[in-house]
mmCIF file with all atom_site columns, C-alpha atoms in Angstrom:
data_model
loop_
_atom_site.group_PDB
_atom_site.id
_atom_site.type_symbol
_atom_site.label_atom_id
_atom_site.label_alt_id
_atom_site.label_comp_id
_atom_site.label_asym_id
_atom_site.label_entity_id
_atom_site.label_seq_id
_atom_site.pdbx_PDB_ins_code
_atom_site.Cartn_x
_atom_site.Cartn_y
_atom_site.Cartn_z
_atom_site.occupancy
_atom_site.B_iso_or_equiv
_atom_site.pdbx_formal_charge
_atom_site.auth_seq_id
_atom_site.auth_comp_id
_atom_site.auth_asym_id
_atom_site.auth_atom_id
_atom_site.pdbx_PDB_model_num
ATOM 1   C CA . MET R 1 1   ? 0.044  0.003   0.024   1.00 79.00 ? 191 MET R CA 1
ATOM 2   C CA . VAL R 1 2   ? 1.299  3.494   -0.860  1.00 83.00 ? 192 VAL R CA 1
ATOM 3   C CA . SER R 1 3   ? 1.680  5.920   2.188   1.00 89.00 ? 193 SER R CA 1
ATOM 4   C CA . PRO R 1 4   ? -0.482 8.595   2.552   1.00 89.00 ? 194 PRO R CA 1
ATOM 5   C CA . GLU R 1 5   ? 2.578  10.875  2.271   1.00 92.00 ? 195 GLU R CA 1
ATOM 6   C CA . LEU R 1 6   ? 3.804  9.742   -1.136  1.00 94.00 ? 196 LEU R CA 1
ATOM 7   C CA . ALA R 1 7   ? -0.068 9.326   -2.623  1.00 95.00 ? 197 ALA R CA 1
ATOM 8   C CA . ALA R 1 8   ? -0.367 13.024  -1.566  1.00 96.00 ? 198 ALA R CA 1
ATOM 9   C CA . LEU R 1 9   ? 2.885  13.920  -3.386  1.00 97.00 ? 199 LEU R CA 1
ATOM 10  C CA . LEU R 1 10  ? 1.820  12.241  -6.558  1.00 97.00 ? 200 LEU R CA 1
ATOM 11  C CA . ALA R 1 11  ? -1.806 13.650  -6.425  1.00 97.00 ? 201 ALA R CA 1
ATOM 12  C CA . ARG R 1 12  ? -0.214 17.247  -6.193  1.00 97.00 ? 202 ARG R CA 1
ATOM 13  C CA . THR R 1 13  ? 2.272  16.371  -8.982  1.00 98.00 ? 203 THR R CA 1
ATOM 14  C CA . ILE R 1 14  ? -0.647 15.108  -11.101 1.00 98.00 ? 204 ILE R CA 1
ATOM 15  C CA . SER R 1 15  ? -2.785 18.305  -10.270 1.00 97.00 ? 205 SER R CA 1
ATOM 16  C CA . ARG R 1 16  ? 0.037  20.494  -11.491 1.00 97.00 ? 206 ARG R CA 1
ATOM 17  C CA . LEU R 1 17  ? 0.606  18.844  -14.695 1.00 97.00 ? 207 LEU R CA 1
ATOM 18  C CA . GLU R 1 18  ? -2.908 19.027  -15.521 1.00 97.00 ? 208 GLU R CA 1
ATOM 19  C CA . THR R 1 19  ? -3.674 22.521  -14.391 1.00 97.00 ? 209 THR R CA 1
ATOM 20  C CA . ALA R 1 20  ? -0.561 23.831  -16.590 1.00 96.00 ? 210 ALA R CA 1
ATOM 21  C CA . GLY R 1 21  ? -1.752 21.865  -19.355 1.00 96.00 ? 211 GLY R CA 1
ATOM 22  C CA . VAL R 1 22  ? 1.523  19.639  -19.667 1.00 96.00 ? 212 VAL R CA 1
ATOM 23  C CA . HIS R 1 23  ? 0.931  17.262  -22.637 1.00 94.00 ? 213 HIS R CA 1
ATOM 24  C CA . ASP R 1 24  ? 1.277  13.552  -21.563 1.00 96.00 ? 214 ASP R CA 1
ATOM 25  C CA . GLU R 1 25  ? 2.714  10.762  -23.879 1.00 96.00 ? 215 GLU R CA 1
ATOM 26  C CA . SER R 1 26  ? 1.829  7.155   -25.004 1.00 95.00 ? 216 SER R CA 1
ATOM 27  C CA . LEU R 1 27  ? 3.002  4.293   -23.048 1.00 96.00 ? 217 LEU R CA 1
ATOM 28  C CA . ALA R 1 28  ? 3.000  1.138   -25.108 1.00 94.00 ? 218 ALA R CA 1
ATOM 29  C CA . VAL R 1 29  ? 4.447  -2.372  -25.030 1.00 91.00 ? 219 VAL R CA 1
ATOM 30  C CA . TRP R 1 30  ? 5.935  -4.906  -27.642 1.00 87.00 ? 220 TRP R CA 1
ATOM 31  C CA . LYS R 1 31  ? 3.333  -7.097  -29.205 1.00 85.00 ? 221 LYS R CA 1
ATOM 32  C CA . HIS R 1 32  ? 4.495  -10.012 -31.645 1.00 75.00 ? 222 HIS R CA 1
ATOM 33  C CA . SER R 1 33  ? 2.315  -11.128 -34.259 1.00 69.00 ? 223 SER R CA 1
ATOM 34  C CA . ARG R 1 34  ? 3.217  -14.436 -35.989 1.00 61.00 ? 224 ARG R CA 1
ATOM 35  C CA . GLY R 1 35  ? 1.119  -13.700 -39.172 1.00 59.00 ? 225 GLY R CA 1
ATOM 36  C CA . LEU R 1 36  ? -0.651 -16.597 -41.021 1.00 60.00 ? 226 LEU R CA 1
ATOM 37  C CA . LEU R 1 37  ? 1.544  -19.978 -41.371 1.00 61.00 ? 227 LEU R CA 1
ATOM 38  C CA . GLY R 1 38  ? 4.309  -17.980 -39.802 1.00 60.00 ? 228 GLY R CA 1
ATOM 39  C CA . LEU R 1 39  ? 4.568  -15.626 -42.830 1.00 62.00 ? 229 LEU R CA 1
ATOM 40  C CA . GLY R 1 40  ? 4.250  -11.976 -42.230 1.00 59.00 ? 230 GLY R CA 1
ATOM 41  C CA . ALA R 1 41  ? 5.498  -11.927 -38.589 1.00 56.00 ? 231 ALA R CA 1
ATOM 42  C CA . SER R 1 42  ? 5.952  -8.546  -37.366 1.00 69.00 ? 232 SER R CA 1
ATOM 43  C CA . ASP R 1 43  ? 6.637  -6.555  -33.933 1.00 79.00 ? 233 ASP R CA 1
ATOM 44  C CA . SER R 1 44  ? 4.567  -3.491  -33.092 1.00 85.00 ? 234 SER R CA 1
ATOM 45  C CA . LEU R 1 45  ? 3.827  -1.241  -30.427 1.00 89.00 ? 235 LEU R CA 1
ATOM 46  C CA . VAL R 1 46  ? 0.819  -1.450  -28.727 1.00 91.00 ? 236 VAL R CA 1
ATOM 47  C CA . PRO R 1 47  ? -0.673 1.606   -26.680 1.00 93.00 ? 237 PRO R CA 1
ATOM 48  C CA . THR R 1 48  ? -1.466 0.875   -22.976 1.00 95.00 ? 238 THR R CA 1
ATOM 49  C CA . GLY R 1 49  ? -2.097 4.232   -21.468 1.00 96.00 ? 239 GLY R CA 1
ATOM 50  C CA . ARG R 1 50  ? -0.501 7.418   -21.191 1.00 97.00 ? 240 ARG R CA 1
ATOM 51  C CA . ALA R 1 51  ? 1.788  9.406   -18.656 1.00 98.00 ? 241 ALA R CA 1
ATOM 52  C CA . TRP R 1 52  ? 3.969  12.195  -18.260 1.00 98.00 ? 242 TRP R CA 1
ATOM 53  C CA . ARG R 1 53  ? 7.858  11.936  -18.745 1.00 97.00 ? 243 ARG R CA 1
ATOM 54  C CA . LEU R 1 54  ? 9.680  13.523  -15.921 1.00 97.00 ? 244 LEU R CA 1
ATOM 55  C CA . GLY R 1 55  ? 13.314 12.758  -16.159 1.00 95.00 ? 245 GLY R CA 1
ATOM 56  C CA . VAL R 1 56  ? 14.026 9.147   -15.247 1.00 96.00 ? 246 VAL R CA 1
ATOM 57  C CA . LEU R 1 57  ? 10.150 8.908   -14.083 1.00 97.00 ? 247 LEU R CA 1
ATOM 58  C CA . LEU R 1 58  ? 6.938  8.521   -15.701 1.00 98.00 ? 248 LEU R CA 1
ATOM 59  C CA . VAL R 1 59  ? 3.686  9.340   -13.844 1.00 98.00 ? 249 VAL R CA 1
ATOM 60  C CA . ASP R 1 60  ? 0.319  8.550   -14.961 1.00 98.00 ? 250 ASP R CA 1
ATOM 61  C CA . ARG R 1 61  ? -3.072 10.124  -13.955 1.00 97.00 ? 251 ARG R CA 1
ATOM 62  C CA . ASP R 1 62  ? -3.795 7.259   -11.377 1.00 96.00 ? 252 ASP R CA 1
ATOM 63  C CA . GLY R 1 63  ? -0.822 8.125   -9.544  1.00 96.00 ? 253 GLY R CA 1
ATOM 64  C CA . GLY R 1 64  ? 1.354  5.290   -10.978 1.00 96.00 ? 254 GLY R CA 1
ATOM 65  C CA . LEU R 1 65  ? 4.934  5.715   -11.115 1.00 97.00 ? 255 LEU R CA 1
ATOM 66  C CA . TYR R 1 66  ? 7.298  3.987   -13.989 1.00 97.00 ? 256 TYR R CA 1
ATOM 67  C CA . SER R 1 67  ? 10.892 4.106   -14.656 1.00 96.00 ? 257 SER R CA 1
ATOM 68  C CA . THR R 1 68  ? 11.566 5.422   -18.333 1.00 94.00 ? 258 THR R CA 1
ATOM 69  C CA . GLY R 1 69  ? 12.891 3.030   -20.797 1.00 93.00 ? 259 GLY R CA 1
ATOM 70  C CA . GLN R 1 70  ? 13.046 4.076   -24.523 1.00 92.00 ? 260 GLN R CA 1
ATOM 71  C CA . VAL R 1 71  ? 11.350 6.811   -26.492 1.00 92.00 ? 261 VAL R CA 1
ATOM 72  C CA . THR R 1 72  ? 10.471 6.940   -30.090 1.00 89.00 ? 262 THR R CA 1
ATOM 73  C CA . ARG R 1 73  ? 8.140  8.574   -32.140 1.00 85.00 ? 263 ARG R CA 1
ATOM 74  C CA . ALA R 1 74  ? 5.076  7.510   -34.492 1.00 82.00 ? 264 ALA R CA 1
ATOM 75  C CA . VAL R 1 75  ? 6.560  8.356   -37.791 1.00 78.00 ? 265 VAL R CA 1
ATOM 76  C CA . GLN R 1 76  ? 7.148  6.589   -40.895 1.00 73.00 ? 266 GLN R CA 1
ATOM 77  C CA . PRO R 1 77  ? 10.259 4.393   -40.493 1.00 69.00 ? 267 PRO R CA 1
ATOM 78  C CA . GLY R 1 78  ? 11.998 5.276   -43.685 1.00 65.00 ? 268 GLY R CA 1
ATOM 79  C CA . ARG R 1 79  ? 13.974 2.779   -46.329 1.00 66.00 ? 269 ARG R CA 1
ATOM 80  C CA . ALA R 1 80  ? 16.503 0.413   -44.985 1.00 63.00 ? 270 ALA R CA 1
ATOM 81  C CA . ALA R 1 81  ? 19.927 1.781   -46.103 1.00 63.00 ? 271 ALA R CA 1
ATOM 82  C CA . VAL R 1 82  ? 23.087 -0.516  -46.910 1.00 60.00 ? 272 VAL R CA 1
ATOM 83  C CA . ASN R 1 83  ? 25.337 1.600   -44.978 1.00 64.00 ? 273 ASN R CA 1
ATOM 84  C CA . ARG R 1 84  ? 23.239 2.555   -41.751 1.00 67.00 ? 274 ARG R CA 1
ATOM 85  C CA . SER R 1 85  ? 24.836 1.531   -38.423 1.00 80.00 ? 275 SER R CA 1
ATOM 86  C CA . ALA R 1 86  ? 23.340 -1.155  -36.426 1.00 79.00 ? 276 ALA R CA 1
ATOM 87  C CA . ALA R 1 87  ? 22.021 1.516   -34.144 1.00 77.00 ? 277 ALA R CA 1
ATOM 88  C CA . GLY R 1 88  ? 20.391 3.565   -36.738 1.00 76.00 ? 278 GLY R CA 1
ATOM 89  C CA . GLU R 1 89  ? 18.720 0.295   -38.260 1.00 74.00 ? 279 GLU R CA 1
ATOM 90  C CA . GLU R 1 90  ? 17.421 -0.443  -34.586 1.00 74.00 ? 280 GLU R CA 1
ATOM 91  C CA . ARG R 1 91  ? 15.764 2.789   -34.674 1.00 76.00 ? 281 ARG R CA 1
ATOM 92  C CA . ARG R 1 92  ? 14.243 2.258   -37.915 1.00 75.00 ? 282 ARG R CA 1
ATOM 93  C CA . SER R 1 93  ? 12.595 -0.996  -36.460 1.00 73.00 ? 283 SER R CA 1
ATOM 94  C CA . ILE R 1 94  ? 11.320 0.693   -33.592 1.00 73.00 ? 284 ILE R CA 1
ATOM 95  C CA . ARG R 1 95  ? 9.750  3.191   -35.759 1.00 76.00 ? 285 ARG R CA 1
ATOM 96  C CA . ALA R 1 96  ? 8.378  0.451   -37.859 1.00 75.00 ? 286 ALA R CA 1
ATOM 97  C CA . ALA R 1 97  ? 6.665  -1.308  -34.858 1.00 74.00 ? 287 ALA R CA 1
ATOM 98  C CA . ALA R 1 98  ? 5.437  2.157   -33.863 1.00 75.00 ? 288 ALA R CA 1
ATOM 99  C CA . ALA R 1 99  ? 4.086  2.714   -37.046 1.00 75.00 ? 289 ALA R CA 1
ATOM 100 C CA . HIS R 1 100 ? 2.336  -0.873  -37.041 1.00 71.00 ? 290 HIS R CA 1
ATOM 101 C CA . GLY R 1 101 ? 0.656  0.551   -33.659 1.00 72.00 ? 291 GLY R CA 1
ATOM 102 C CA . ASN R 1 102 ? -2.525 2.618   -33.133 1.00 80.00 ? 292 ASN R CA 1
ATOM 103 C CA . PHE R 1 103 ? -0.869 6.030   -32.554 1.00 85.00 ? 293 PHE R CA 1
ATOM 104 C CA . PRO R 1 104 ? -1.428 9.398   -34.001 1.00 85.00 ? 294 PRO R CA 1
ATOM 105 C CA . ARG R 1 105 ? 1.240  10.460  -36.389 1.00 86.00 ? 295 ARG R CA 1
ATOM 106 C CA . GLY R 1 106 ? 4.079  12.144  -34.550 1.00 86.00 ? 296 GLY R CA 1
ATOM 107 C CA . GLU R 1 107 ? 3.263  11.030  -31.079 1.00 90.00 ? 297 GLU R CA 1
ATOM 108 C CA . THR R 1 108 ? 5.849  10.297  -28.591 1.00 92.00 ? 298 THR R CA 1
ATOM 109 C CA . ILE R 1 109 ? 5.810  6.608   -27.387 1.00 93.00 ? 299 ILE R CA 1
ATOM 110 C CA . ASN R 1 110 ? 7.436  5.565   -24.441 1.00 96.00 ? 300 ASN R CA 1
ATOM 111 C CA . HIS R 1 111 ? 8.066  1.778   -24.198 1.00 94.00 ? 301 HIS R CA 1
ATOM 112 C CA . GLY R 1 112 ? 10.364 -0.507  -22.437 1.00 94.00 ? 302 GLY R CA 1
ATOM 113 C CA . TRP R 1 113 ? 9.346  1.146   -18.986 1.00 96.00 ? 303 TRP R CA 1
ATOM 114 C CA . ALA R 1 114 ? 8.850  -0.658  -15.784 1.00 96.00 ? 304 ALA R CA 1
ATOM 115 C CA . PRO R 1 115 ? 6.414  0.011   -12.940 1.00 96.00 ? 305 PRO R CA 1
ATOM 116 C CA . ILE R 1 116 ? 7.848  0.997   -9.787  1.00 96.00 ? 306 ILE R CA 1
ATOM 117 C CA . ALA R 1 117 ? 6.240  -0.770  -6.758  1.00 94.00 ? 307 ALA R CA 1
ATOM 118 C CA . LEU R 1 118 ? 5.422  1.970   -4.072  1.00 93.00 ? 308 LEU R CA 1
ATOM 119 C CA . ASP R 1 119 ? 4.735  -0.001  -1.195  1.00 91.00 ? 309 ASP R CA 1
ATOM 120 C CA . ASP R 1 120 ? 6.708  0.782   1.934   1.00 88.00 ? 310 ASP R CA 1
ATOM 121 C CA . ALA R 1 121 ? 8.421  -2.802  1.631   1.00 89.00 ? 311 ALA R CA 1
ATOM 122 C CA . SER R 1 122 ? 9.417  -2.511  -1.943  1.00 91.00 ? 312 SER R CA 1
ATOM 123 C CA . LEU R 1 123 ? 10.866 1.320   -1.328  1.00 91.00 ? 313 LEU R CA 1
ATOM 124 C CA . ALA R 1 124 ? 12.668 0.085   1.714   1.00 88.00 ? 314 ALA R CA 1
ATOM 125 C CA . SER R 1 125 ? 14.403 -2.466  -0.221  1.00 88.00 ? 315 SER R CA 1
ATOM 126 C CA . GLY R 1 126 ? 15.245 0.031   -3.134  1.00 83.00 ? 316 GLY R CA 1
ATOM 127 C CA . SER R 1 127 ? 12.508 0.003   -5.983  1.00 76.00 ? 317 SER R CA 1
ATOM 128 C CA . GLU R 1 128 ? 14.751 1.493   -8.860  1.00 85.00 ? 318 GLU R CA 1
ATOM 129 C CA . PRO R 1 129 ? 15.031 4.084   -9.102  1.00 93.00 ? 319 PRO R CA 1
ATOM 130 C CA . LEU R 1 130 ? 13.746 4.924   -5.848  1.00 93.00 ? 320 LEU R CA 1
ATOM 131 C CA . THR R 1 131 ? 15.042 4.747   -2.438  1.00 90.00 ? 321 THR R CA 1
ATOM 132 C CA . VAL R 1 132 ? 14.202 5.440   1.072   1.00 90.00 ? 322 VAL R CA 1
ATOM 133 C CA . ARG R 1 133 ? 16.514 7.435   3.551   1.00 89.00 ? 323 ARG R CA 1
ATOM 134 C CA . ASP R 1 134 ? 15.211 8.193   7.047   1.00 90.00 ? 324 ASP R CA 1
ATOM 135 C CA . GLY R 1 135 ? 11.730 7.984   5.960   1.00 88.00 ? 325 GLY R CA 1
ATOM 136 C CA . VAL R 1 136 ? 12.180 10.026  2.834   1.00 92.00 ? 326 VAL R CA 1
ATOM 137 C CA . VAL R 1 137 ? 11.793 8.906   -0.528  1.00 94.00 ? 327 VAL R CA 1
ATOM 138 C CA . PHE R 1 138 ? 14.798 9.734   -3.266  1.00 94.00 ? 328 PHE R CA 1
ATOM 139 C CA . VAL R 1 139 ? 15.252 9.217   -6.715  1.00 95.00 ? 329 VAL R CA 1
ATOM 140 C CA . ARG R 1 140 ? 18.536 8.164   -8.422  1.00 93.00 ? 330 ARG R CA 1
ATOM 141 C CA . PHE R 1 141 ? 18.955 9.988   -11.825 1.00 91.00 ? 331 PHE R CA 1
ATOM 142 C CA . GLY R 1 142 ? 21.825 10.610  -14.102 1.00 86.00 ? 332 GLY R CA 1
ATOM 143 C CA . GLU R 1 143 ? 24.197 8.302   -16.171 1.00 79.00 ? 333 GLU R CA 1
ATOM 144 C CA . VAL R 1 144 ? 27.241 10.436  -16.484 1.00 77.00 ? 334 VAL R CA 1
ATOM 145 C CA . GLU R 1 145 ? 26.764 12.650  -13.249 1.00 77.00 ? 335 GLU R CA 1
ATOM 146 C CA . PRO R 1 146 ? 24.590 10.270  -11.197 1.00 81.00 ? 336 PRO R CA 1
ATOM 147 C CA . GLY R 1 147 ? 22.847 12.177  -8.573  1.00 89.00 ? 337 GLY R CA 1
ATOM 148 C CA . VAL R 1 148 ? 20.298 11.770  -5.940  1.00 92.00 ? 338 VAL R CA 1
ATOM 149 C CA . LEU R 1 149 ? 17.651 14.125  -4.879  1.00 95.00 ? 339 LEU R CA 1
ATOM 150 C CA . PRO R 1 150 ? 14.623 14.009  -2.788  1.00 97.00 ? 340 PRO R CA 1
ATOM 151 C CA . LEU R 1 151 ? 11.510 12.924  -4.728  1.00 97.00 ? 341 LEU R CA 1
ATOM 152 C CA . GLU R 1 152 ? 9.462  15.940  -4.050  1.00 97.00 ? 342 GLU R CA 1
ATOM 153 C CA . ARG R 1 153 ? 12.226 18.153  -5.070  1.00 97.00 ? 343 ARG R CA 1
ATOM 154 C CA . TYR R 1 154 ? 13.031 15.971  -8.226  1.00 97.00 ? 344 TYR R CA 1
ATOM 155 C CA . LEU R 1 155 ? 9.382  16.202  -9.370  1.00 97.00 ? 345 LEU R CA 1
ATOM 156 C CA . ASP R 1 156 ? 9.301  19.828  -8.672  1.00 97.00 ? 346 ASP R CA 1
ATOM 157 C CA . ASP R 1 157 ? 12.362 20.692  -10.849 1.00 96.00 ? 347 ASP R CA 1
ATOM 158 C CA . ARG R 1 158 ? 11.412 18.430  -13.691 1.00 95.00 ? 348 ARG R CA 1
ATOM 159 C CA . ILE R 1 159 ? 7.929  20.092  -13.789 1.00 96.00 ? 349 ILE R CA 1
ATOM 160 C CA . ASN R 1 160 ? 9.680  23.491  -13.642 1.00 95.00 ? 350 ASN R CA 1
ATOM 161 C CA . VAL R 1 161 ? 11.804 22.392  -16.335 1.00 93.00 ? 351 VAL R CA 1
ATOM 162 C CA . LEU R 1 162 ? 8.465  21.466  -18.629 1.00 91.00 ? 352 LEU R CA 1
ATOM 163 C CA . LEU R 1 163 ? 7.049  24.672  -17.750 1.00 90.00 ? 353 LEU R CA 1
ATOM 164 C CA . GLY R 1 164 ? 10.204 26.798  -18.602 1.00 86.00 ? 354 GLY R CA 1
ATOM 165 C CA . ASP R 1 165 ? 10.187 28.113  -15.114 1.00 74.00 ? 355 ASP R CA 1
#
């Protein structure tokens, strides 16, 4: 069960995002289709909900919290190129999977995300990227320059960035 303090923080965050009219983004999961007789198999990204991306966290309207995964856009993938890098081809195949999904053109799509358990026991054991110190929930962020901030300050900072404050 989510602590009342954490639930209240998430409710304030959601209210602030909604009041400011901050655009949310699609959440999606991978779906593999085998096609008929094994022919025409394809992967697609399937919409599962919406959330706001706040750095290393995604927050949905119900107070769910997720660690971010990868991001793509719903655009035509373009043609495969002979001399394209492996990373470029992977991005193209992800855009193709997004094109097979039911997303508006240009929509930002978050995939590879993971739900974060918000119960006290999970948070105490370090529910990535969250941790608890002296009863305060902190978030770990950054790969190049790793940082740790109290969750409330982190969410406030990320919203300020979105709002241009």
